[in-house]
CSV table of C-alpha atoms in Angstrom, one decimal:
chain,number,residue,atom,x,y,z
A,130,UNK,CA,-42.0,-43.3,19.3
A,131,UNK,CA,-42.5,-40.9,22.2
A,132,UNK,CA,-46.0,-40.8,24.1
A,133,UNK,CA,-47.8,-38.2,25.1
A,134,UNK,CA,-50.1,-38.8,27.1
A,135,UNK,CA,-52.8,-34.9,28.5
A,136,UNK,CA,-55.2,-36.9,31.2
A,137,UNK,CA,-58.7,-34.2,32.3
A,138,UNK,CA,-58.7,-32.2,35.7
A,139,UNK,CA,-59.7,-33.9,38.8
A,140,UNK,CA,-62.7,-32.9,40.1
A,141,UNK,CA,-61.9,-34.0,43.5
A,142,UNK,CA,-59.1,-31.8,44.3
A,143,UNK,CA,-58.9,-28.1,44.1
A,144,UNK,CA,-56.3,-27.2,42.0
A,145,UNK,CA,-56.4,-27.2,38.0
A,146,UNK,CA,-54.1,-30.3,37.3
A,147,UNK,CA,-55.6,-31.0,33.5
A,148,UNK,CA,-57.4,-30.0,30.4
A,149,UNK,CA,-61.2,-29.5,30.9
A,150,UNK,CA,-63.5,-31.5,30.0
A,151,UNK,CA,-64.8,-30.1,25.1
A,152,UNK,CA,-61.8,-28.4,24.8
A,153,UNK,CA,-58.8,-29.1,21.9
A,154,UNK,CA,-55.6,-30.6,22.4
A,155,UNK,CA,-52.2,-28.9,21.2
A,156,UNK,CA,-49.1,-29.5,21.9
A,157,UNK,CA,-45.1,-27.9,19.9
A,158,UNK,CA,-41.9,-29.5,20.5
A,159,UNK,CA,-38.6,-27.7,21.1
A,160,UNK,CA,-35.4,-28.9,20.2
A,161,UNK,CA,-33.4,-27.2,23.0
A,162,UNK,CA,-29.8,-27.9,21.2
A,163,UNK,CA,-30.4,-26.7,18.3
A,164,UNK,CA,-32.7,-24.3,20.0
A,165,UNK,CA,-36.0,-24.1,17.0
A,166,UNK,CA,-38.9,-25.9,16.4
A,167,UNK,CA,-39.6,-29.1,15.4
A,168,UNK,CA,-41.5,-29.6,12.7
A,169,UNK,CA,-41.5,-32.7,10.6
A,170,UNK,CA,-42.6,-34.6,13.9
A,171,UNK,CA,-46.4,-36.9,12.7
A,172,UNK,CA,-48.8,-38.8,15.7
A,173,UNK,CA,-51.2,-40.0,16.3
A,174,UNK,CA,-53.8,-40.7,19.5
A,175,UNK,CA,-54.3,-44.3,20.4
A,176,UNK,CA,-56.1,-43.9,23.4
A,177,UNK,CA,-59.0,-41.5,23.4
A,178,UNK,CA,-58.9,-38.3,20.3
A,179,UNK,CA,-57.5,-34.6,19.4
A,180,UNK,CA,-60.9,-33.2,22.1
A,181,UNK,CA,-61.7,-33.9,25.5
A,182,UNK,CA,-65.2,-34.9,25.1
A,183,UNK,CA,-66.0,-36.7,28.6
A,184,UNK,CA,-63.2,-37.5,31.6
A,185,UNK,CA,-60.5,-39.2,31.5
A,186,UNK,CA,-56.7,-39.3,29.5
A,187,UNK,CA,-56.0,-39.1,25.7
A,188,UNK,CA,-52.6,-40.8,25.2
A,189,UNK,CA,-50.5,-39.4,21.9
A,190,UNK,CA,-47.2,-41.0,20.3
A,191,UNK,CA,-45.1,-38.7,17.9
A,192,UNK,CA,-43.3,-40.5,15.3
A,193,UNK,CA,-40.6,-38.3,14.5
A,194,UNK,CA,-37.1,-37.1,15.2
A,195,UNK,CA,-35.3,-32.9,15.6
A,196,UNK,CA,-34.7,-32.7,12.8
A,197,UNK,CA,-30.9,-30.6,12.9
A,198,UNK,CA,-30.5,-27.7,10.2
A,199,UNK,CA,-29.2,-28.5,6.8
A,200,UNK,CA,-26.1,-25.6,5.7
A,201,UNK,CA,-26.3,-25.5,1.9
A,202,UNK,CA,-24.1,-23.4,-1.7
A,203,UNK,CA,-27.8,-22.3,-3.5
A,204,UNK,CA,-25.6,-20.7,-5.6
A,205,UNK,CA,-21.8,-21.6,-5.8
A,206,UNK,CA,-19.1,-18.4,-6.9
A,207,UNK,CA,-17.7,-19.4,-10.0
A,208,UNK,CA,-13.1,-18.8,-10.4
A,209,UNK,CA,-12.5,-15.5,-10.7
A,210,UNK,CA,-9.6,-13.4,-13.3
A,211,UNK,CA,-7.9,-9.9,-12.9
A,212,UNK,CA,-5.0,-8.5,-13.5
A,213,UNK,CA,-2.1,-7.4,-11.2
A,214,UNK,CA,-3.0,-4.1,-8.8
A,215,UNK,CA,-6.7,-3.9,-8.9
A,216,UNK,CA,-9.0,-2.2,-6.6
A,217,UNK,CA,-11.1,-3.7,-4.3
A,218,UNK,CA,-13.3,-5.9,-5.4
A,219,UNK,CA,-17.2,-7.8,-4.3
A,220,UNK,CA,-16.7,-11.2,-5.0
A,221,UNK,CA,-20.3,-12.3,-4.0
A,222,UNK,CA,-23.2,-11.5,-1.5
A,223,UNK,CA,-23.1,-14.4,1.0
A,224,UNK,CA,-26.5,-14.8,1.5
A,225,UNK,CA,-26.7,-15.2,-1.8
A,226,UNK,CA,-24.3,-18.8,-1.6
A,227,UNK,CA,-25.6,-20.2,1.9
A,228,UNK,CA,-29.1,-21.3,2.7
A,229,UNK,CA,-30.7,-23.2,5.7
A,230,UNK,CA,-32.8,-26.2,5.8
A,231,UNK,CA,-35.6,-25.9,8.3
A,232,UNK,CA,-35.3,-22.0,7.5
A,233,UNK,CA,-35.3,-19.5,10.3
A,234,UNK,CA,-31.3,-20.0,11.7
A,235,UNK,CA,-29.2,-17.4,11.1
A,236,UNK,CA,-26.0,-18.1,9.7
A,237,UNK,CA,-22.8,-16.9,10.5
A,238,UNK,CA,-19.7,-16.0,6.8
A,239,UNK,CA,-16.2,-16.0,7.7
A,240,UNK,CA,-13.8,-15.6,4.4
A,241,UNK,CA,-10.2,-16.3,3.7
A,242,UNK,CA,-8.0,-16.9,1.8
A,243,UNK,CA,-4.2,-18.9,1.6
A,244,UNK,CA,-1.7,-16.1,0.8
A,245,UNK,CA,-0.7,-13.0,2.7
A,246,UNK,CA,-1.3,-10.8,-0.5
A,247,UNK,CA,-5.6,-11.5,-0.8
A,248,UNK,CA,-7.0,-9.8,1.6
A,249,UNK,CA,-11.4,-10.7,1.9
A,250,UNK,CA,-13.3,-9.1,4.5
A,251,UNK,CA,-17.1,-9.1,5.0
A,252,UNK,CA,-19.4,-5.4,4.9
A,253,UNK,CA,-22.0,-5.1,6.7
A,254,UNK,CA,-24.3,-6.0,4.0
A,255,UNK,CA,-22.5,-10.1,4.2
A,256,UNK,CA,-21.1,-8.8,0.4
A,257,UNK,CA,-17.2,-9.9,0.5
A,258,UNK,CA,-14.6,-8.0,-0.7
A,259,UNK,CA,-11.3,-8.6,-1.9
A,260,UNK,CA,-8.3,-6.4,-1.9
A,261,UNK,CA,-5.2,-7.9,-4.0
A,262,UNK,CA,-1.1,-6.9,-2.8
A,263,UNK,CA,0.9,-4.0,-4.3
A,264,UNK,CA,2.6,-5.5,-7.2
A,265,UNK,CA,1.1,-9.2,-7.1
A,266,UNK,CA,0.5,-11.9,-9.3
A,267,UNK,CA,-0.4,-15.5,-8.9
A,268,UNK,CA,-3.5,-17.7,-7.8
A,269,UNK,CA,-5.2,-17.9,-4.4
A,270,UNK,CA,-8.3,-20.0,-2.5
A,271,UNK,CA,-10.6,-18.0,-1.0
A,272,UNK,CA,-12.3,-19.6,1.2
A,273,UNK,CA,-16.6,-17.3,2.0
A,274,UNK,CA,-18.2,-20.2,5.2
A,275,UNK,CA,-21.0,-20.3,6.7
A,276,UNK,CA,-20.8,-21.9,10.1
A,277,UNK,CA,-24.2,-22.9,12.3
A,278,UNK,CA,-23.6,-24.0,15.5
A,279,UNK,CA,-20.8,-27.0,15.3
A,280,UNK,CA,-21.7,-27.2,11.3
A,281,UNK,CA,-19.6,-25.1,8.6
A,282,UNK,CA,-20.1,-25.6,5.2
A,283,UNK,CA,-16.8,-23.7,2.1
A,284,UNK,CA,-17.3,-22.4,-1.1
A,285,UNK,CA,-13.2,-22.5,-2.8
A,286,UNK,CA,-12.9,-19.8,-4.7
A,287,UNK,CA,-9.9,-19.8,-8.0
A,288,UNK,CA,-8.3,-16.2,-8.0
A,289,UNK,CA,-5.9,-15.9,-10.6
A,290,UNK,CA,-4.5,-12.4,-10.6
A,291,UNK,CA,-2.2,-11.8,-13.7
A,292,UNK,CA,0.7,-9.9,-14.6
A,293,UNK,CA,1.0,-6.3,-15.9
A,294,UNK,CA,4.0,-4.9,-16.7
A,295,UNK,CA,5.0,-1.7,-14.0
A,296,UNK,CA,6.7,0.9,-14.7
A,297,UNK,CA,10.5,1.7,-12.7
A,298,UNK,CA,10.8,3.0,-9.9
A,299,UNK,CA,11.2,7.0,-9.5
A,300,UNK,CA,14.6,7.8,-9.0
A,301,UNK,CA,17.0,10.9,-8.6
A,302,UNK,CA,19.6,12.0,-10.5
A,303,UNK,CA,22.7,12.7,-7.7
A,304,UNK,CA,25.9,15.1,-10.2
A,305,UNK,CA,26.4,17.3,-11.7
A,306,UNK,CA,23.9,20.0,-9.5
A,307,UNK,CA,22.0,21.8,-10.8
A,308,UNK,CA,22.6,25.2,-11.6
A,309,UNK,CA,26.7,23.3,-11.5
A,310,UNK,CA,29.3,25.9,-12.8
A,311,UNK,CA,32.9,25.4,-12.6
A,312,UNK,CA,36.3,25.6,-15.2
A,313,UNK,CA,37.1,21.6,-15.2
A,314,UNK,CA,35.6,20.0,-18.5
A,315,UNK,CA,36.0,16.6,-17.0
A,316,UNK,CA,32.7,15.7,-15.3
A,317,UNK,CA,31.2,12.5,-13.6
A,318,UNK,CA,27.4,12.3,-14.1
A,319,UNK,CA,25.8,9.6,-11.3
A,320,UNK,CA,22.1,9.0,-10.4
A,321,UNK,CA,20.5,6.7,-7.6
A,322,UNK,CA,19.5,3.2,-9.0
A,323,UNK,CA,16.1,2.7,-9.9
A,324,UNK,CA,14.2,-1.0,-9.8
A,325,UNK,CA,12.4,-3.1,-12.0
A,326,UNK,CA,9.5,-4.8,-9.7
A,327,UNK,CA,9.0,-6.8,-12.6
A,328,UNK,CA,13.0,-8.4,-12.4
A,329,UNK,CA,13.7,-7.0,-9.3
A,330,UNK,CA,16.2,-5.7,-11.0
A,331,UNK,CA,18.0,-2.6,-12.3
A,332,UNK,CA,16.2,-1.0,-15.5
A,333,UNK,CA,18.8,0.0,-18.6
A,334,UNK,CA,18.9,4.0,-18.5
A,335,UNK,CA,18.7,6.4,-21.8
A,336,UNK,CA,21.5,8.8,-20.9
A,337,UNK,CA,20.7,12.5,-22.6
A,338,UNK,CA,22.8,15.4,-23.7
A,339,UNK,CA,22.4,18.8,-25.5
A,340,UNK,CA,23.1,22.5,-25.0
A,341,UNK,CA,19.3,23.2,-26.6
A,342,UNK,CA,16.6,22.9,-23.4
A,343,UNK,CA,13.8,22.1,-25.1
A,344,UNK,CA,16.0,18.7,-26.4
A,345,UNK,CA,15.4,19.8,-29.7
A,346,UNK,CA,19.4,18.8,-31.1
A,347,UNK,CA,20.2,15.9,-29.0
A,348,UNK,CA,24.2,15.8,-28.7
A,349,UNK,CA,25.0,13.3,-26.9
A,350,UNK,CA,22.5,10.3,-26.6
A,351,UNK,CA,24.3,7.1,-24.6
A,352,UNK,CA,22.5,3.9,-23.4
A,353,UNK,CA,24.6,3.4,-20.7
A,354,UNK,CA,22.9,0.0,-19.6
A,355,UNK,CA,22.8,-1.3,-16.1
A,356,UNK,CA,25.6,2.0,-14.9
A,357,UNK,CA,24.5,4.3,-12.7
A,358,UNK,CA,27.3,6.5,-13.3
A,359,UNK,CA,28.5,8.4,-17.0
A,360,UNK,CA,31.9,10.5,-17.8
A,361,UNK,CA,33.0,12.2,-20.1
A,362,UNK,CA,36.6,13.4,-20.4
A,363,UNK,CA,36.9,16.6,-22.0
A,364,UNK,CA,33.8,18.9,-22.4
A,365,UNK,CA,33.8,22.0,-24.5
A,366,UNK,CA,32.6,25.3,-22.8
A,367,UNK,CA,29.8,26.7,-22.5
A,368,UNK,CA,25.8,25.6,-21.0
A,369,UNK,CA,24.4,22.1,-21.2
A,370,UNK,CA,21.0,20.2,-19.6
A,371,UNK,CA,21.2,16.6,-19.5
A,372,UNK,CA,19.1,14.4,-18.6
A,373,UNK,CA,18.4,10.5,-17.4
A,374,UNK,CA,15.9,7.8,-18.0
A,375,UNK,CA,15.4,4.5,-16.3
A,376,UNK,CA,13.4,1.9,-19.3
A,377,UNK,CA,11.6,-1.7,-18.0
A,378,UNK,CA,10.6,-3.4,-21.9
A,379,UNK,CA,7.3,-0.4,-21.8
A,380,UNK,CA,7.7,1.7,-19.9
A,381,UNK,CA,9.4,5.2,-19.0
A,382,UNK,CA,11.0,6.5,-15.8
A,383,UNK,CA,12.8,10.4,-16.0
A,384,UNK,CA,15.6,10.6,-12.8
A,385,UNK,CA,14.1,14.2,-10.6
A,386,UNK,CA,11.3,14.7,-13.5
A,387,UNK,CA,14.0,16.0,-16.3
A,388,UNK,CA,12.0,15.2,-18.5
A,389,UNK,CA,10.0,18.4,-17.7
A,390,UNK,CA,12.9,20.1,-16.6
A,391,UNK,CA,16.1,19.1,-17.3
A,392,UNK,CA,18.9,19.9,-15.2
A,393,UNK,CA,22.1,22.6,-16.3
A,394,UNK,CA,25.3,22.6,-16.0
A,395,UNK,CA,28.4,25.2,-17.2
A,396,UNK,CA,31.2,25.0,-17.6
A,397,UNK,CA,33.7,28.6,-17.8
A,398,UNK,CA,36.3,29.0,-20.2
A,399,UNK,CA,39.9,29.5,-19.5
A,400,UNK,CA,39.7,33.2,-19.9
A,401,UNK,CA,36.2,33.6,-18.7
A,402,UNK,CA,37.5,31.8,-15.5
A,403,UNK,CA,40.4,34.2,-14.7
A,404,UNK,CA,38.3,36.4,-15.1
A,405,UNK,CA,36.3,34.9,-11.6
A,406,UNK,CA,39.0,34.9,-8.2
A,407,UNK,CA,40.3,31.7,-7.9
A,408,UNK,CA,39.0,29.5,-5.0
A,409,UNK,CA,41.8,28.1,-2.9
A,410,UNK,CA,39.7,27.4,-0.2
A,411,UNK,CA,36.8,26.6,0.8
A,412,UNK,CA,32.8,28.4,1.6
A,413,UNK,CA,30.2,28.5,3.1
A,414,UNK,CA,28.6,31.7,2.6
A,415,UNK,CA,25.2,33.0,4.1
A,416,UNK,CA,21.9,32.2,2.7
A,417,UNK,CA,19.7,34.8,0.5
A,418,UNK,CA,17.2,35.7,1.4
A,419,UNK,CA,17.4,35.2,5.4
A,420,UNK,CA,14.4,36.1,6.7
A,421,UNK,CA,13.3,33.6,4.5
A,422,UNK,CA,9.6,32.4,3.5
A,423,UNK,CA,9.6,29.4,2.3
A,424,UNK,CA,12.8,29.0,0.2
A,425,UNK,CA,16.3,30.5,0.7
A,426,UNK,CA,18.7,29.6,-2.1
A,427,UNK,CA,22.6,28.4,-0.5
A,428,UNK,CA,25.6,28.3,-1.9
A,429,UNK,CA,29.0,27.5,-1.1
A,430,UNK,CA,32.4,26.7,-2.9
A,431,UNK,CA,34.6,23.9,-3.4
A,432,UNK,CA,38.7,24.4,-4.6
A,433,UNK,CA,39.1,20.8,-5.6
A,434,UNK,CA,36.8,17.6,-5.8
A,435,UNK,CA,34.8,16.7,-3.0
A,436,UNK,CA,32.6,15.0,-1.0
A,437,UNK,CA,30.1,17.8,0.5
A,438,UNK,CA,27.3,16.8,2.7
A,439,UNK,CA,25.1,20.0,2.8
A,440,UNK,CA,22.1,18.8,5.4
A,441,UNK,CA,18.9,21.1,7.3
A,442,UNK,CA,18.2,21.1,11.1
A,443,UNK,CA,16.3,21.7,13.4
A,444,UNK,CA,16.5,24.2,16.5
A,445,UNK,CA,16.4,20.7,18.4
A,446,UNK,CA,19.2,19.2,16.2
A,447,UNK,CA,17.2,17.0,14.5
A,448,UNK,CA,18.2,16.6,11.3
A,449,UNK,CA,14.8,17.7,8.0
A,450,UNK,CA,16.0,17.6,5.0
A,451,UNK,CA,20.1,15.9,3.4
A,452,UNK,CA,20.2,18.1,0.4
A,453,UNK,CA,23.4,17.4,-1.4
A,454,UNK,CA,25.0,14.1,-0.1
A,455,UNK,CA,27.5,13.9,-3.5
A,456,UNK,CA,30.9,14.1,-4.7
A,457,UNK,CA,31.3,16.8,-6.6
A,458,UNK,CA,34.2,18.6,-8.7
A,459,UNK,CA,36.0,21.9,-7.9
A,460,UNK,CA,33.9,24.5,-8.7
A,461,UNK,CA,30.8,27.0,-7.5
A,462,UNK,CA,27.3,24.8,-6.4
A,463,UNK,CA,24.2,27.0,-5.1
A,464,UNK,CA,21.3,25.0,-3.8
A,465,UNK,CA,18.0,26.2,-2.8
A,466,UNK,CA,16.0,24.8,-0.1
A,467,UNK,CA,11.8,24.8,0.4
A,468,UNK,CA,11.2,24.7,3.1
A,469,UNK,CA,7.1,24.8,2.9
A,470,UNK,CA,6.4,22.0,4.9
A,471,UNK,CA,7.8,23.0,7.8
A,472,UNK,CA,6.7,25.5,10.8
A,473,UNK,CA,8.8,29.3,11.3
A,474,UNK,CA,11.7,28.8,13.3
A,475,UNK,CA,15.1,28.2,13.7
A,476,UNK,CA,17.2,26.1,11.3
A,477,UNK,CA,21.2,25.4,11.1
A,478,UNK,CA,22.4,24.1,7.8
A,479,UNK,CA,26.1,22.7,7.7
A,480,UNK,CA,28.8,21.7,5.3
A,481,UNK,CA,31.0,18.5,6.2
A,482,UNK,CA,33.5,18.0,3.2
A,483,UNK,CA,35.6,15.4,3.1
A,484,UNK,CA,38.4,15.7,0.0
A,485,UNK,CA,39.9,11.9,-0.9
A,486,UNK,CA,43.6,14.3,-0.2
A,487,UNK,CA,43.5,13.0,3.2
A,488,UNK,CA,42.2,10.3,2.9
A,489,UNK,CA,38.5,10.4,2.9
A,490,UNK,CA,38.8,12.8,6.7
A,491,UNK,CA,37.6,15.2,7.4
A,492,UNK,CA,38.9,19.2,5.6
A,493,UNK,CA,36.3,20.9,6.6
A,494,UNK,CA,32.4,22.0,8.2
A,495,UNK,CA,30.8,25.1,8.8
A,496,UNK,CA,27.8,25.5,11.1
A,497,UNK,CA,25.1,29.5,9.9
A,498,UNK,CA,21.0,30.1,10.9
A,499,UNK,CA,18.8,30.9,9.5
A,500,UNK,CA,15.2,33.0,10.3
A,501,UNK,CA,12.1,30.8,8.2
A,502,UNK,CA,9.3,33.3,9.2
A,503,UNK,CA,5.4,32.1,7.6
């Protein structure tokens, strides 16, 4: 209970210190801590009435209490289920989820989740948006909260992300390099490893070999399992094409996009090989053309099976490309370099050869200069 006493002006003093008779009495109450006007009150005039009719006082007794605002969830957000790798989506407009009584108070909204795989953010219109981590599936809770002063209320949404099959990761064919030419009839094919994102394991590989670039006729098809190498001991002379795919149960990925452009190699017959000068030493030729824009071809020769590293460096000695990093049999090789994403200038290409006959020590190194002009 609170008594408010109002009095009329004292006519015996010059100051204005009260109400003028005949004027109505009005009042408003303000809750300072909550910064809102108190409306849910009732009042009774216990002495006098609501209008000063004569000189004197009026006493007002107020019944009630300060009204604390109450946050309510008026429209709970239903639980949600989406497939893995779903693009960002909105889950709720928080202005329609929460309300405050009495009206007029501004709510502060926040959003969180119980897993780093689920990211929740609010836009300028108080709409909650959800972003999912790549290749993640499972369940998580999203917390949509409204706060007013020291009071917070949250709506919890259970989000279920169902798994979908992901294709294996991209991988590259390594050896023999595209366009390889040599006289050996024993070749080891190799490619980098692919990963099945769903299991974290290596998928199975299928290897195809043909003398027909369109693979209308497949001479050899082998399910290699999870191995990344395959050796042929006695290939007949001729030109061949090969490609490799990784299969995860539903999706297939081709190494180096070999389904669109298979790699080729040529095994020379003995009579034809003897028509060429014998390869007796390592050799790195000048690139052609030089200067170039933006592609150039680098040729080199191997007199025996060796591990080859062929790299490109800029004028500051920084490596900008690694063209070859593989063990290759005897033969003549050519590699095309596309410098389309680099600027004009002087570049260097270096070959390093490690022979198994010298216990892996370096046997041949050479550096040559080339000029890119755009």
